[in-house]
């Protein structure tokens, strides 16, 4: 094996500073060959197939490849450039082909099948049975039983999909980066807070321009839409954001959307499923598209009347305040903020001084310590891929190593927008050694300026807690097999640990641990805490309908035969009709920038945010009944959910934690859509 390539050497921590872009492709190609050899060893083993020499051997094959690709694709999301994107386009078809070579390897499948057919007589434990079931289904659900010519067709589809999804994401990132709104007259910034003006001035300066520059990055876009009094500029920015990759030019994603949807449908049909959603949902708690549709429609029925009432209230408020006759999408955040201030006398500018980023990080660490006895120590002994990244050693109450934690908080040109959690190394147990995970969260929060530190909006505080909830799922993992470890669970269960942790942001007992004024050190006043709780359900009907609309748009692409869909905008418009509140904007299209479903893993799965909300509302009620820092309930949550990963069906794990199935009314109660 070549030792000059750092990625092919043995390493515990990702050696970011030593990796050159040109190392990735040869390292991945060599690691693929290594993994092929490991598969070959399983296939050519003359011994009778057993769980250990077949299923377990397959599970632990390709370890080197997994480490290298996890580093590469995480960098492609958090610190990319043209060269890395080029490598991604070149290696994705190779990886797709390799994956299919395994799944469509007849001799390997026969060995797996032999073990599977004896599963009741092998004395396997729950986790081993789950692994066997998962491996067997990975073959049968991905074409192992297809005739050869159909398998070839499947390979072609998968190669095309791998390339199209990458292209989709690259276009969205390029579109986000290429737009800027330059402003030279200060009067046009009326309503915007001082910190925002400072940030916009520093962006302008970095681009060699006078005045201020507004971009489509979240920390620039969202505050502008919320505070800028100039309606024309809000409109301009909203139209730019809403039309990303929808300009009929080289960065247009319409054809990519149609191709991805159609190829996914063809793939599902090849495998004997009615639609892509039927294929996906077979391995989800929700099980079928019909069940998901009925879940979304039931919630819509409860939320729509409230949303329409709130919309009228907002429209009347805007009319009374500034004579706005027809409320448009670019008015929503602005007048919502104004109405919130009027009703609750609370806004982000009052709250932000209490949410200095460093204090919020300490806060989430303290919450994790009180619940799960974890300790976090910042270290500078491991490599980082960017100077903004912070690294922490995570230990338990006995000082034992639990995880390595990376955190990357601020936007950069090479970083995609949004927030996510990712893993550089899974937890697993091998040869008696419990390998601990390397977990990372990536966000896009406002950067510190020359005048003040990074101060978070309350929404950003909940985002940090959300991603950290995912991180806890990774850190506290304690399973034998990497593919069942941490967040490797059913997709509609994966949001439970993240969403449940957001609840602590609204609780006085938690806020008083970390919400302190960054200048005076004063703890957040009780009246602000009361108002945070009071305003938690503000415009909740509209927010719920908006979230449901995304789930419905997702299913409109993936729960049908899209063969005859040729107009992305027309299709989207029809999908949004049941949830429509604002007038449609002809030049805008969400699908062309809906990265969650066309690039990420949420195709036929966007509903899972709402699905997991049902679980998290019910789970948090259990905490509140016993005290939000109850060690007893926290132990149950850790032992039955966080540490168990995907070792058992999620509903069984949930019932072990809660003692019963979740009650959907807990969510409606919390959202104020049902009498408490």
XYZ file of C-alpha atoms in Angstrom:
676
model
C 0.000 0.000 0.000
C 1.284 3.457 -0.879
C 2.407 5.265 2.255
C 3.038 8.628 0.666
C -0.721 9.318 0.592
C -1.703 10.414 4.107
C -5.264 9.104 3.655
C -3.995 5.560 3.141
C -1.960 5.574 6.315
C -3.480 4.518 9.634
C -4.815 7.484 11.586
C -7.058 7.943 14.593
C -8.046 11.552 13.877
C -8.756 12.980 10.426
C -5.393 14.482 9.326
C -6.994 17.540 7.667
C -3.922 19.789 7.454
C -1.854 17.092 5.768
C -4.422 16.177 3.107
C -3.929 17.631 -0.371
C -6.918 17.772 -2.726
C -5.053 15.519 -5.166
C -4.794 12.829 -2.435
C -8.519 12.106 -2.356
C -9.133 10.368 -5.669
C -6.176 7.928 -5.624
C -6.835 7.149 -1.932
C -10.497 6.404 -2.600
C -9.672 4.264 -5.653
C -7.124 2.265 -3.654
C -9.502 1.925 -0.684
C -12.193 0.622 -3.064
C -9.746 -2.070 -4.241
C -8.911 -2.957 -0.636
C -12.622 -3.276 0.151
C -13.125 -5.406 -2.980
C -10.416 -7.744 -1.709
C -12.183 -8.012 1.663
C -15.455 -8.890 -0.106
C -13.591 -11.400 -2.245
C -12.178 -13.050 0.876
C -15.728 -13.535 2.200
C -16.959 -14.969 -1.117
C -14.014 -17.358 -1.621
C -13.999 -18.622 1.964
C -14.603 -22.372 1.581
C -16.026 -22.759 5.082
C -19.787 -23.044 5.562
C -21.352 -19.510 5.699
C -21.899 -18.390 9.304
C -23.040 -15.164 10.900
C -19.429 -14.389 11.831
C -17.594 -15.240 8.592
C -20.256 -13.711 6.331
C -22.561 -11.114 7.894
C -20.136 -9.754 10.480
C -17.228 -9.906 8.014
C -19.280 -7.873 5.504
C -20.213 -5.344 8.204
C -16.571 -4.660 9.042
C -15.330 -4.620 5.439
C -14.444 -1.327 3.749
C -13.436 0.377 7.000
C -10.632 2.359 5.337
C -12.957 3.412 2.503
C -15.607 4.589 4.980
C -13.112 6.754 6.877
C -11.733 8.383 3.715
C -15.127 9.031 2.075
C -16.596 10.440 5.294
C -13.749 12.974 5.408
C -14.091 13.781 1.716
C -17.861 14.288 1.557
C -17.904 16.277 4.796
C -15.253 18.593 3.364
C -17.277 18.848 0.147
C -20.136 20.232 2.285
C -18.222 22.384 4.765
C -15.114 23.630 2.940
C -15.475 22.929 -0.756
C -13.978 24.467 -3.887
C -14.033 23.806 -7.638
C -11.270 21.170 -7.420
C -13.023 19.233 -4.653
C -16.321 19.430 -6.538
C -14.565 18.043 -9.606
C -13.199 15.120 -7.571
C -16.712 14.510 -6.203
C -18.094 14.266 -9.741
C -15.336 11.811 -10.677
C -15.522 9.508 -7.667
C -19.297 9.407 -7.088
C -19.973 7.090 -10.059
C -17.061 4.882 -8.917
C -18.534 4.586 -5.400
C -22.006 3.999 -6.793
C -20.621 1.249 -9.036
C -18.743 -0.346 -6.123
C -21.864 -0.308 -3.943
C -23.762 -2.055 -6.721
C -20.929 -4.553 -7.221
C -21.501 -5.664 -3.626
C -25.312 -5.651 -3.732
C -25.392 -7.475 -7.071
C -22.696 -10.006 -6.154
C -24.602 -13.291 -6.550
C -22.142 -15.459 -4.624
C -22.113 -13.013 -1.700
C -25.909 -12.806 -1.680
C -26.201 -16.618 -1.669
C -24.007 -16.751 1.444
C -26.050 -14.041 3.188
C -29.254 -15.854 2.181
C -27.965 -19.142 3.600
C -27.345 -17.494 6.985
C -30.662 -15.614 6.800
C -32.635 -18.817 6.215
C -31.147 -20.322 9.388
C -31.623 -17.200 11.512
C -34.083 -18.758 13.974
C -31.624 -21.537 14.840
C -28.445 -19.492 15.290
C -29.071 -18.177 18.810
C -28.471 -14.585 17.683
C -29.137 -11.654 20.010
C -31.424 -8.727 19.084
C -28.640 -6.639 17.578
C -27.258 -9.524 15.531
C -30.743 -10.335 14.216
C -31.231 -6.692 13.234
C -27.878 -6.634 11.413
C -28.702 -9.858 9.547
C -32.121 -8.521 8.581
C -30.625 -5.218 7.436
C -27.901 -6.872 5.340
C -30.347 -9.288 3.718
C -32.753 -6.460 2.870
C -29.898 -4.327 1.505
C -29.546 -7.001 -1.178
C -33.200 -7.809 -1.849
C -34.274 -4.154 -1.803
C -31.521 -3.166 -4.207
C -31.802 -5.685 -6.996
C -30.081 -8.892 -5.858
C -33.031 -10.946 -7.140
C -33.238 -9.167 -10.500
C -32.172 -10.792 -13.777
C -28.788 -9.629 -15.065
C -30.022 -7.147 -17.685
C -32.235 -5.440 -15.060
C -29.279 -5.270 -12.696
C -27.287 -3.471 -15.407
C -30.159 -1.016 -15.800
C -30.097 -0.418 -12.038
C -26.361 0.274 -12.119
C -26.823 2.884 -14.834
C -29.617 4.583 -12.913
C -27.535 4.724 -9.721
C -24.536 6.196 -11.530
C -26.679 8.904 -13.108
C -28.388 9.692 -9.797
C -25.058 10.039 -7.964
C -23.874 12.568 -10.534
C -27.178 14.492 -10.770
C -27.472 14.928 -6.995
C -23.969 16.378 -6.804
C -24.692 18.738 -9.700
C -27.918 19.855 -8.012
C -26.026 20.806 -4.826
C -23.217 22.531 -6.679
C -25.715 24.690 -8.573
C -27.506 25.750 -5.369
C -24.195 26.686 -3.712
C -22.993 28.602 -6.794
C -26.326 30.465 -7.042
C -26.205 31.369 -3.349
C -22.639 32.654 -3.697
C -23.023 34.636 -6.911
C -25.851 36.928 -5.781
C -25.220 40.068 -3.773
C -27.300 43.131 -3.023
C -25.031 46.199 -2.778
C -26.429 49.213 -0.870
C -24.748 52.608 -0.777
C -27.449 54.779 0.849
C -27.800 54.267 4.590
C -31.461 55.321 4.475
C -32.200 52.025 2.705
C -31.044 50.158 5.809
C -33.790 51.597 8.001
C -35.002 49.130 10.623
C -31.855 46.991 10.519
C -29.920 46.567 13.776
C -26.435 48.061 14.166
C -24.698 44.677 14.396
C -26.240 43.706 11.066
C -25.063 46.919 9.384
C -21.546 46.314 10.740
C -21.562 42.780 9.344
C -22.896 43.948 5.940
C -20.235 46.692 5.842
C -17.518 44.156 6.592
C -18.817 41.879 3.790
C -18.686 44.882 1.422
C -15.147 45.680 2.556
C -14.015 42.077 2.001
C -15.343 42.357 -1.559
C -13.607 45.704 -2.125
C -16.905 47.644 -2.252
C -18.240 50.748 -0.552
C -21.317 50.734 1.663
C -23.018 47.467 2.562
C -23.491 44.119 0.849
C -26.365 41.739 1.615
C -26.012 38.086 0.546
C -28.214 34.987 0.426
C -26.326 33.340 3.312
C -28.764 32.751 6.180
C -27.126 35.171 8.692
C -27.488 37.919 6.068
C -30.756 36.946 4.373
C -32.930 36.125 7.400
C -32.303 39.288 9.494
C -32.725 41.461 6.378
C -36.127 39.918 5.662
C -37.108 40.320 9.305
C -36.017 43.914 9.952
C -35.530 45.877 6.719
C -38.274 48.488 6.379
C -37.589 48.970 2.640
C -40.207 46.715 1.056
C -38.740 46.923 -2.459
C -35.376 45.651 -1.254
C -37.029 42.871 0.763
C -38.850 41.892 -2.402
C -35.656 41.937 -4.457
C -33.829 39.738 -1.955
C -36.755 37.318 -1.557
C -37.079 36.948 -5.324
C -33.345 36.213 -5.586
C -33.502 33.636 -2.795
C -36.681 32.019 -4.086
C -35.423 31.715 -7.652
C -32.090 30.019 -6.946
C -31.266 27.545 -9.741
C -34.445 28.624 -11.611
C -33.095 30.994 -14.262
C -32.873 28.804 -17.372
C -29.095 29.210 -17.394
C -26.072 27.003 -16.729
C -26.938 26.801 -13.004
C -30.598 25.889 -13.579
C -31.827 22.798 -11.691
C -35.196 22.197 -13.392
C -33.899 19.418 -15.626
C -31.964 17.921 -12.695
C -35.144 17.833 -10.582
C -37.125 16.105 -13.346
C -34.326 13.633 -14.039
C -33.797 12.764 -10.364
C -37.536 12.252 -9.751
C -37.946 10.126 -12.891
C -34.841 8.017 -12.285
C -35.887 7.351 -8.679
C -39.297 6.248 -9.946
C -37.744 3.975 -12.595
C -35.469 2.479 -9.936
C -38.423 1.780 -7.609
C -40.373 0.179 -10.472
C -37.413 -2.029 -11.384
C -37.342 -3.244 -7.782
C -41.061 -4.005 -7.760
C -42.268 -0.928 -5.872
C -45.105 1.320 -6.998
C -43.161 4.569 -6.398
C -39.906 5.819 -4.870
C -41.872 6.684 -1.700
C -43.158 3.095 -1.425
C -39.551 1.891 -1.673
C -38.217 4.356 0.923
C -41.053 4.021 3.418
C -40.881 0.257 3.640
C -37.915 0.907 5.964
C -39.484 3.725 7.989
C -41.779 3.898 10.999
C -44.470 5.368 8.732
C -44.330 2.315 6.419
C -46.406 3.577 3.447
C -47.063 6.781 1.432
C -50.761 6.413 2.299
C -49.929 6.558 6.004
C -47.696 9.606 5.489
C -50.347 11.393 3.430
C -52.964 10.690 6.024
C -50.600 11.886 8.813
C -49.868 15.154 6.935
C -53.524 15.727 6.054
C -54.732 15.134 9.609
C -52.237 17.704 10.884
C -53.221 20.080 8.078
C -56.879 19.756 9.052
C -56.002 20.833 12.622
C -53.514 23.547 11.639
C -55.103 25.143 8.538
C -57.953 26.998 10.344
C -55.427 28.423 12.834
C -53.050 29.343 9.980
C -55.785 31.138 8.020
C -56.861 33.015 11.143
C -53.244 34.035 11.867
C -52.723 35.056 8.248
C -55.782 37.363 8.352
C -54.561 38.810 11.642
C -51.113 39.458 10.129
C -52.614 40.956 6.970
C -54.897 43.285 8.965
C -51.971 44.300 11.143
C -49.826 45.175 8.076
C -52.743 47.096 6.558
C -53.341 49.110 9.740
C -49.642 49.731 10.261
C -48.504 50.628 6.758
C -51.470 50.312 4.412
C -50.330 46.999 2.881
C -53.304 45.751 0.890
C -51.986 42.342 -0.140
C -49.508 40.534 2.105
C -46.718 38.962 0.045
C -44.065 36.366 0.934
C -41.431 39.075 1.422
C -43.685 40.720 4.034
C -44.118 37.642 6.209
C -40.978 37.769 8.404
C -41.059 41.583 8.670
C -44.661 41.988 9.845
C -44.530 38.807 11.939
C -41.624 40.354 13.846
C -43.479 43.668 14.230
C -46.637 41.900 15.449
C -44.612 39.776 17.857
C -43.050 42.924 19.321
C -46.484 44.486 19.692
C -48.041 41.429 21.352
C -45.136 40.327 23.524
C -42.785 43.314 23.549
C -40.053 40.831 22.701
C -37.636 40.734 19.799
C -34.300 39.210 18.915
C -32.487 42.457 19.623
C -33.583 42.262 23.262
C -32.670 38.593 23.533
C -29.430 38.362 21.548
C -27.149 39.981 24.182
C -28.061 37.033 26.453
C -27.062 34.467 23.831
C -23.385 34.958 23.145
C -22.304 31.914 21.142
C -19.689 30.801 23.687
C -22.275 30.992 26.498
C -24.794 28.957 24.503
C -22.108 26.318 23.819
C -21.391 26.209 27.571
C -25.149 25.972 28.129
C -25.686 22.991 25.879
C -22.649 21.309 27.472
C -24.082 21.951 30.948
C -27.467 20.524 29.945
C -25.682 17.418 28.574
C -23.720 17.154 31.815
C -26.813 17.409 34.027
C -28.698 14.855 31.930
C -25.986 12.415 30.905
C -22.933 13.275 33.104
C -20.808 14.261 30.084
C -17.821 16.625 30.334
C -16.454 18.718 27.453
C -12.894 19.993 27.327
C -11.754 22.175 24.411
C -8.476 20.839 22.993
C -6.024 22.013 20.340
C -4.232 18.718 19.820
C -6.264 17.455 16.847
C -6.246 18.654 13.277
C -8.962 20.972 11.898
C -10.046 21.694 8.335
C -10.567 25.424 9.061
C -9.428 27.804 11.814
C -13.090 28.475 12.770
C -13.565 24.850 13.841
C -13.508 24.088 17.583
C -12.565 20.641 18.917
C -13.571 19.065 22.234
C -12.701 15.929 24.131
C -15.839 14.352 25.624
C -15.560 12.195 28.760
C -18.004 10.647 31.230
C -18.160 11.022 35.013
C -15.387 8.404 35.394
C -13.093 10.315 33.042
C -13.473 7.676 30.308
C -13.212 8.753 26.692
C -16.693 9.074 25.120
C -16.150 10.986 21.865
C -14.267 13.610 19.919
C -16.538 16.544 19.053
C -15.965 19.089 16.244
C -18.057 22.281 15.972
C -18.037 24.651 12.978
C -20.334 27.649 13.451
C -19.878 30.408 10.833
C -20.653 30.787 7.104
C -17.920 30.766 4.435
C -18.021 30.769 0.634
C -17.069 27.061 0.511
C -19.734 25.958 2.975
C -23.293 25.049 2.075
C -26.054 26.815 3.984
C -28.190 25.393 6.767
C -27.048 23.319 9.735
C -26.240 19.630 10.037
C -24.564 16.955 12.132
C -22.126 14.486 10.650
C -19.756 11.712 11.709
C -16.065 11.223 10.851
C -15.789 7.927 12.674
C -18.614 5.682 13.885
C -18.740 4.025 17.282
C -18.489 0.218 17.241
C -17.026 -2.674 19.235
C -14.409 -4.886 17.563
C -11.967 -7.362 19.073
C -13.179 -6.339 22.530
C -12.295 -2.676 21.864
C -15.081 -0.067 22.055
C -14.065 2.395 19.329
C -15.417 5.829 20.242
C -17.000 8.160 17.668
C -15.813 11.430 16.108
C -18.862 13.646 15.720
C -19.279 17.082 14.155
C -21.940 19.786 13.946
C -21.876 22.454 11.249
C -23.949 25.669 11.417
C -24.110 29.101 9.791
C -24.357 31.635 12.635
C -23.474 35.330 12.514
C -19.733 35.869 12.830
C -18.255 37.989 15.619
C -17.479 41.536 14.442
C -14.881 44.079 15.533
C -17.502 45.578 17.852
C -19.183 42.530 19.396
C -19.002 38.746 19.721
C -21.232 36.298 17.852
C -24.678 36.848 19.382
C -27.351 34.316 18.461
C -30.999 34.874 17.715
C -33.300 32.650 19.755
C -33.961 30.649 16.594
C -30.200 30.052 16.259
C -30.067 28.939 19.904
C -32.690 26.255 19.174
C -30.756 25.288 16.007
C -27.584 24.759 18.044
C -29.486 22.622 20.581
C -31.107 20.701 17.700
C -27.818 19.786 16.024
C -26.267 19.022 19.396
C -29.143 16.591 20.058
C -28.081 14.730 16.899
C -24.481 14.876 18.152
C -25.494 13.274 21.478
C -27.078 10.433 19.503
C -23.678 9.896 17.888
C -21.566 10.441 21.018
C -23.526 8.182 23.368
C -23.765 5.344 20.859
C -22.903 1.987 22.382
C -23.493 -0.784 19.863
C -21.386 -3.540 18.366
C -21.890 -2.717 14.702
C -21.116 0.615 13.005
C -24.114 0.475 10.649
C -26.485 0.245 13.650
C -24.647 2.845 15.738
C -25.864 6.303 16.832
C -28.048 8.058 14.261
C -28.043 5.020 11.913
C -31.763 4.553 12.600
C -35.006 4.810 10.649
C -35.106 8.266 9.091
C -38.365 9.265 10.782
C -36.823 8.398 14.155
C -33.514 10.194 13.637
C -34.967 13.635 14.467
C -36.226 12.591 17.919
C -32.941 13.184 19.843
C -32.406 16.524 18.076
C -35.921 17.882 18.391
C -36.425 16.787 21.976
C -33.325 18.734 23.089
C -34.754 21.983 21.655
C -37.357 21.915 24.455
C -34.736 22.838 27.070
C -34.283 26.235 25.351
C -37.743 27.251 26.558
C -37.295 26.183 30.169
C -36.381 28.620 32.937
C -34.311 25.990 34.764
C -32.143 25.511 31.661
C -31.979 29.138 30.467
C -30.718 30.342 33.832
C -27.664 28.104 33.402
C -26.296 29.990 30.408
C -28.396 32.946 29.223
C -26.298 35.810 30.591
C -25.799 39.311 29.191
C -22.459 39.318 27.383
C -21.501 42.736 28.800
C -22.949 42.770 32.327
C -23.093 39.040 33.122
C -26.708 39.564 34.272
C -28.874 36.416 33.972
C -31.766 36.663 31.515
C -34.692 38.435 33.263
C -37.670 36.321 34.290
C -40.017 38.466 32.180
C -38.023 37.549 29.050
C -38.223 33.850 29.929
C -41.991 34.189 30.420
C -42.273 35.927 27.064
C -40.157 33.298 25.285
C -42.576 30.639 26.564
C -45.620 32.807 25.891
C -44.538 33.531 22.328
C -43.449 29.939 21.592
C -46.740 29.281 19.788
C -46.823 32.647 18.017
C -48.089 32.041 14.435
C -47.668 28.299 15.089
C -50.528 27.486 12.707
C -48.723 29.221 9.828
C -45.402 27.609 10.748
C -47.026 24.156 10.881
C -48.741 24.602 7.519
C -45.457 25.772 5.985
C -43.638 22.674 7.257
C -46.472 20.420 6.047
C -46.264 22.069 2.619
C -42.629 20.938 2.312
C -43.556 17.363 3.237
C -46.364 17.412 0.687
C -44.104 18.833 -2.031
C -41.624 16.042 -1.308
C -44.311 13.357 -1.681
C -45.678 15.048 -4.802
C -42.313 14.281 -6.441
C -41.676 10.889 -4.908
C -45.087 9.349 -4.191
C -46.287 9.368 -7.814
C -45.310 8.318 -11.315
C -43.552 11.543 -12.459
C -43.042 10.335 -16.042
C -45.418 12.917 -17.488
C -44.320 15.801 -15.264
C -42.435 18.194 -17.535
C -42.960 21.553 -15.858
C -41.341 21.842 -12.429
C -43.065 25.082 -11.509
C -46.567 23.965 -12.557
C -46.161 20.716 -10.640
C -44.950 22.524 -7.526
C -47.791 25.051 -7.696
C -50.344 22.261 -7.690
C -48.626 20.502 -4.771
C -48.679 23.725 -2.720
C -52.367 24.464 -3.408
C -53.806 22.786 -0.232
C -51.384 24.707 2.011
C -51.360 28.020 0.148
C -51.632 31.224 2.198
C -49.542 33.775 0.269
C -49.989 34.614 -3.431
C -47.716 32.544 -5.657
C -44.612 34.215 -7.094
C -44.248 33.113 -10.698
C -40.459 33.659 -10.862
C -39.803 31.580 -7.727
C -39.480 27.827 -7.384
C -38.636 25.914 -4.237
C -37.929 22.532 -5.845
C -34.856 23.766 -7.718
C -33.122 24.573 -4.400
C -34.783 21.948 -2.166
C -31.455 20.312 -1.283
C -32.909 18.188 1.529
C -34.839 16.024 -0.920
C -32.819 16.305 -4.144
C -29.300 16.199 -2.725
C -29.558 15.109 0.917
C -31.210 11.977 2.256
C -34.727 13.293 2.805
C -36.431 12.138 -0.416
C -39.875 10.789 0.585
C -38.762 11.609 4.127
C -39.324 15.315 4.733
C -42.495 14.480 6.693
C -40.184 12.968 9.333
C -39.574 16.360 10.976
C -43.266 16.523 11.886
C -43.408 12.808 12.639
C -40.516 13.155 15.076
C -42.225 16.201 16.637
C -45.015 13.887 17.766
C -42.378 11.694 19.429
C -40.461 14.606 20.921
C -43.536 16.373 22.346
C -44.633 13.127 23.977
C -41.106 12.373 25.229
C -40.644 15.849 26.695
C -43.985 15.626 28.517
C -42.438 12.621 30.303
C -39.485 14.792 31.337
C -41.682 17.679 32.517
C -43.835 15.319 34.595
C -40.677 14.209 36.435
C -38.471 17.336 36.234
C -36.550 18.394 33.121
C -33.259 17.281 34.672
C -34.622 14.020 36.099
C -31.703 11.560 36.079
C -34.139 8.665 36.042
C -35.851 9.787 32.808
C -32.541 10.904 31.254
C -31.065 7.446 31.991
C -34.067 5.817 30.333
C -33.679 8.063 27.295
C -29.951 7.372 27.046
C -30.203 3.616 27.691
C -33.174 2.931 25.403
C -32.745 5.505 22.639
C -29.435 7.394 22.451
C -27.123 4.441 23.086
C -29.125 1.805 21.225
C -28.985 3.294 17.711
C -30.771 1.101 15.185
C -30.383 -2.191 17.072
C -34.159 -2.627 17.424
C -37.316 -1.322 15.762
C -37.680 2.327 16.884
C -41.227 1.882 18.205
C -39.971 -0.911 20.487
C -37.151 1.324 21.732
C -39.585 4.208 22.261
C -41.961 2.027 24.258
C -39.080 0.809 26.433
C -38.268 4.443 27.206
C -41.819 5.750 27.616
C -43.737 2.675 28.674
C -46.266 3.221 25.866
C -46.659 4.422 22.279
C -46.487 8.205 21.715
C -49.659 10.236 22.041
C -50.061 12.551 18.982
C -52.112 14.980 21.064
C -48.983 16.006 22.988
C -47.761 17.802 19.830
C -51.095 19.527 19.212
C -51.222 20.605 22.865
C -47.701 22.033 22.723
C -48.439 23.817 19.441
C -51.554 25.388 20.941
C -53.686 23.686 18.277
C -55.590 21.728 20.904
C -56.976 22.733 24.259
C -54.472 21.841 26.979
